[in-house]
N, CA, C and O of each residue as an XYZ file, in Angstrom:
260
protein
N      40.374     -9.205     -7.804
C      39.876     -8.083     -7.060
C      40.111     -6.780     -7.805
O      39.199     -5.966     -7.943
N      41.338     -6.581     -8.289
C      41.623     -5.316     -8.952
C      41.271     -5.361    -10.428
O      40.812     -4.356    -10.971
N      41.466     -6.480    -11.092
C      41.212     -6.560    -12.522
C      39.805     -7.007    -12.869
O      39.351     -6.795    -13.994
N      39.113     -7.616    -11.934
C      37.788     -8.160    -12.230
C      36.706     -7.287    -11.589
O      36.875     -6.818    -10.464
N      35.593     -7.067    -12.300
C      34.473     -6.349    -11.676
C      33.759     -7.261    -10.676
O      33.863     -8.486    -10.748
N      33.058     -6.660     -9.775
C      32.322     -7.436     -8.781
C      31.234     -8.247     -9.465
O      30.740     -7.865    -10.526
N      30.865     -9.353     -8.864
C      29.881    -10.256     -9.470
C      28.521     -9.577     -9.608
O      27.813     -9.823    -10.585
N      28.144     -8.737     -8.662
C      26.850     -8.071     -8.727
C      26.738     -7.068     -9.857
O      25.633     -6.781    -10.318
N      27.862     -6.527    -10.314
C      27.808     -5.572    -11.418
C      27.730     -6.274    -12.758
O      27.201     -5.714    -13.719
N      28.245     -7.486    -12.840
C      28.187     -8.232    -14.098
C      26.819     -8.863    -14.272
O      26.242     -8.785    -15.357
N      26.293     -9.479    -13.241
C      25.009    -10.169    -13.312
C      24.118     -9.687    -12.168
O      23.972    -10.394    -11.171
N      23.527     -8.518    -12.286
C      22.696     -8.033    -11.186
C      21.397     -8.821    -11.080
O      20.616     -8.885    -12.030
N      21.183     -9.405     -9.942
C      19.965    -10.162     -9.657
C      19.649    -11.167    -10.753
O      18.534    -11.203    -11.275
N      20.631    -11.975    -11.094
C      20.475    -12.911    -12.204
C      19.363    -13.916    -11.935
O      18.721    -14.379    -12.878
N      19.121    -14.259    -10.697
C      18.068    -15.224    -10.402
C      16.677    -14.654    -10.545
O      15.715    -15.412    -10.672
N      16.541    -13.339    -10.528
C      15.224    -12.721    -10.619
C      14.856    -12.290    -12.031
O      13.847    -11.614    -12.228
N      15.669    -12.676    -13.021
C      15.360    -12.298    -14.394
C      14.358    -13.232    -15.036
O      13.916    -12.971    -16.155
N      13.981    -14.312    -14.369
C      12.985    -15.229    -14.916
C      11.623    -14.561    -14.908
O      11.393    -13.603    -14.170
N      10.727    -15.072    -15.730
C       9.368    -14.517    -15.781
C       8.693    -14.726    -14.433
O       8.846    -15.793    -13.837
N       7.954    -13.746    -13.935
C       7.335    -13.875    -12.609
C       6.349    -15.033    -12.513
O       6.153    -15.581    -11.428
N       5.723    -15.418    -13.630
C       4.766    -16.516    -13.582
C       5.451    -17.864    -13.403
O       4.822    -18.834    -12.981
N       6.747    -17.923    -13.726
C       7.486    -19.177    -13.588
C       7.808    -19.442    -12.124
O       7.809    -20.594    -11.688
N       8.080    -18.397    -11.367
C       8.427    -18.560     -9.966
C       7.186    -18.924     -9.160
O       6.144    -18.288     -9.320
N       7.277    -19.932     -8.300
C       6.097    -20.345     -7.538
C       5.714    -19.312     -6.485
O       6.570    -18.760     -5.794
N       4.434    -19.066     -6.380
C       3.930    -18.174     -5.352
C       3.828    -16.719     -5.754
O       3.199    -15.938     -5.040
N       4.422    -16.322     -6.874
C       4.390    -14.916     -7.275
C       2.972    -14.467     -7.648
O       2.561    -13.393     -7.209
N       2.200    -15.232     -8.434
C       0.831    -14.779     -8.726
C      -0.028    -14.684     -7.461
O      -0.850    -13.776     -7.339
N       0.157    -15.602     -6.534
C      -0.591    -15.556     -5.278
C      -0.206    -14.326     -4.471
O      -1.072    -13.650     -3.916
N       1.081    -14.033     -4.402
C       1.549    -12.860     -3.667
C       1.059    -11.573     -4.320
O       0.729    -10.610     -3.628
N       1.012    -11.555     -5.646
C       0.511    -10.371     -6.345
C      -0.971    -10.157     -6.034
O      -1.410     -9.023     -5.843
N      -1.738    -11.246     -5.984
C      -3.151    -11.138     -5.626
C      -3.345    -10.652     -4.203
O      -4.234     -9.843     -3.936
N      -2.519    -11.140     -3.287
C      -2.597    -10.659     -1.901
C      -2.256     -9.178     -1.797
O      -2.871     -8.446     -1.021
N      -1.289     -8.745     -2.566
C      -0.892     -7.339     -2.536
C      -2.005     -6.457     -3.084
O      -2.250     -5.377     -2.546
N      -2.686     -6.891     -4.145
C      -3.794     -6.115     -4.686
C      -4.951     -6.062     -3.699
O      -5.587     -5.019     -3.544
N      -5.231     -7.175     -3.033
C      -6.311     -7.195     -2.047
C      -5.978     -6.307     -0.850
O      -6.853     -5.632     -0.307
N      -4.729     -6.311     -0.448
C      -4.324     -5.456      0.671
C      -4.428     -3.983      0.290
O      -4.833     -3.158      1.109
N      -4.072     -3.652     -0.927
C      -4.196     -2.266     -1.384
C      -5.646     -1.821     -1.444
O      -5.969     -0.698     -1.055
N      -6.528     -2.695     -1.930
C      -7.947     -2.352     -1.979
C      -8.520     -2.220     -0.574
O      -9.334     -1.331     -0.323
N      -8.112     -3.082      0.336
C      -8.576     -2.989      1.721
C      -8.109     -1.714      2.395
O      -8.850     -1.107      3.169
N      -6.883     -1.306      2.103
C      -6.366     -0.064      2.687
C      -7.135      1.146      2.171
O      -7.447      2.060      2.934
N      -7.442      1.150      0.870
C      -8.220      2.255      0.318
C      -9.627      2.287      0.906
O     -10.165      3.363      1.166
N     -10.224      1.120      1.116
C     -11.543      1.057      1.739
C     -11.475      1.572      3.173
O     -12.359      2.312      3.607
N     -10.442      1.190      3.906
C     -10.245      1.666      5.275
C     -10.113      3.188      5.306
O     -10.723      3.846      6.148
N      -9.328      3.745      4.402
C      -9.141      5.197      4.355
C     -10.447      5.905      4.016
O     -10.748      6.954      4.585
N     -11.226      5.338      3.089
C     -12.497      5.959      2.716
C     -13.477      5.951      3.884
O     -14.173      6.940      4.115
N     -13.538      4.848      4.619
C     -14.445      4.759      5.769
C     -13.999      5.717      6.866
O     -14.828      6.387      7.482
N     -12.690      5.784      7.114
C     -12.182      6.704      8.140
C     -12.472      8.148      7.771
O     -12.847      8.938      8.637
N     -12.309      8.507      6.512
C     -12.594      9.883      6.081
C     -14.076     10.190      6.211
O     -14.437     11.296      6.610
N     -14.951      9.231      5.881
C     -16.394      9.445      6.007
C     -16.796      9.613      7.470
O     -17.607     10.481      7.793
N     -16.237      8.794      8.353
C     -16.567      8.911      9.772
C     -16.065     10.227     10.366
O     -16.767     10.865     11.150
N     -14.855     10.629      9.994
C     -14.327     11.897     10.501
C     -15.126     13.093      9.990
O     -15.395     14.032     10.739
N     -15.501     13.055      8.724
C     -16.283     14.172      8.196
C     -17.673     14.208      8.828
O     -18.201     15.293      9.070
N     -18.275     13.055      9.100
C     -19.574     13.028      9.782
C     -19.439     13.558     11.203
O     -20.318     14.275     11.682
N     -18.361     13.217     11.873
C     -18.146     13.710     13.231
C     -17.991     15.227     13.243
O     -18.599     15.910     14.067
N     -17.180     15.751     12.333
C     -16.997     17.197     12.270
C     -18.293     17.905     11.887
O     -18.567     19.000     12.377
N     -19.084     17.295     11.026
C     -20.362     17.893     10.631
C     -21.290     17.991     11.840
O     -21.935     19.019     12.045
N     -21.361     16.918     12.646
C     -22.207     16.947     13.838
C     -21.680     17.933     14.879
O     -22.470     18.591     15.556
N     -20.363     18.044     15.015
C     -19.785     18.991     15.967
C     -20.106     20.415     15.548
O     -20.504     21.232     16.378
N     -19.938     20.719     14.270
C     -20.221     22.077     13.795
C     -21.718     22.384     13.872
O     -22.109     23.514     14.165
N     -22.546     21.385     13.612
C     -23.995     21.583     13.664
C     -24.469     21.837     15.100
O     -25.330     22.683     15.339
N     -23.897     21.092     16.047
C     -24.309     21.270     17.445
C     -23.655     22.508     18.047
O     -24.124     22.995     19.076
N     -22.594     23.034     17.449
C     -21.942     24.233     17.959
C     -22.854     25.452     17.818
O     -22.811     26.355     18.654
N     -23.678     25.486     16.773
C     -24.576     26.610     16.563
C     -25.767     26.594     17.511
O     -26.397     27.635     17.693
N     -26.102     25.472     18.117
C     -27.233     25.370     19.021
C     -26.953     25.981     20.387
O     -27.894     26.267     21.127
N     -25.716     26.184     20.735
C     -25.370     26.671     22.064
C     -25.693     28.114     22.251
O     -25.457     28.665     23.325
């Protein structure tokens, strides 16, 4: 305890030092993460387009009153 360093400081995450392609499921998880990121960006783009169209129609109809 006093003379020895903690195990985590000597070998931090020793099991995760292997190449990611060696671990099963990592390429699949990476593909899912990329697809989720692309879907989120698509969602944000559609939401921004709908909000801007709504504000455009509100401002356009505001002048008709």
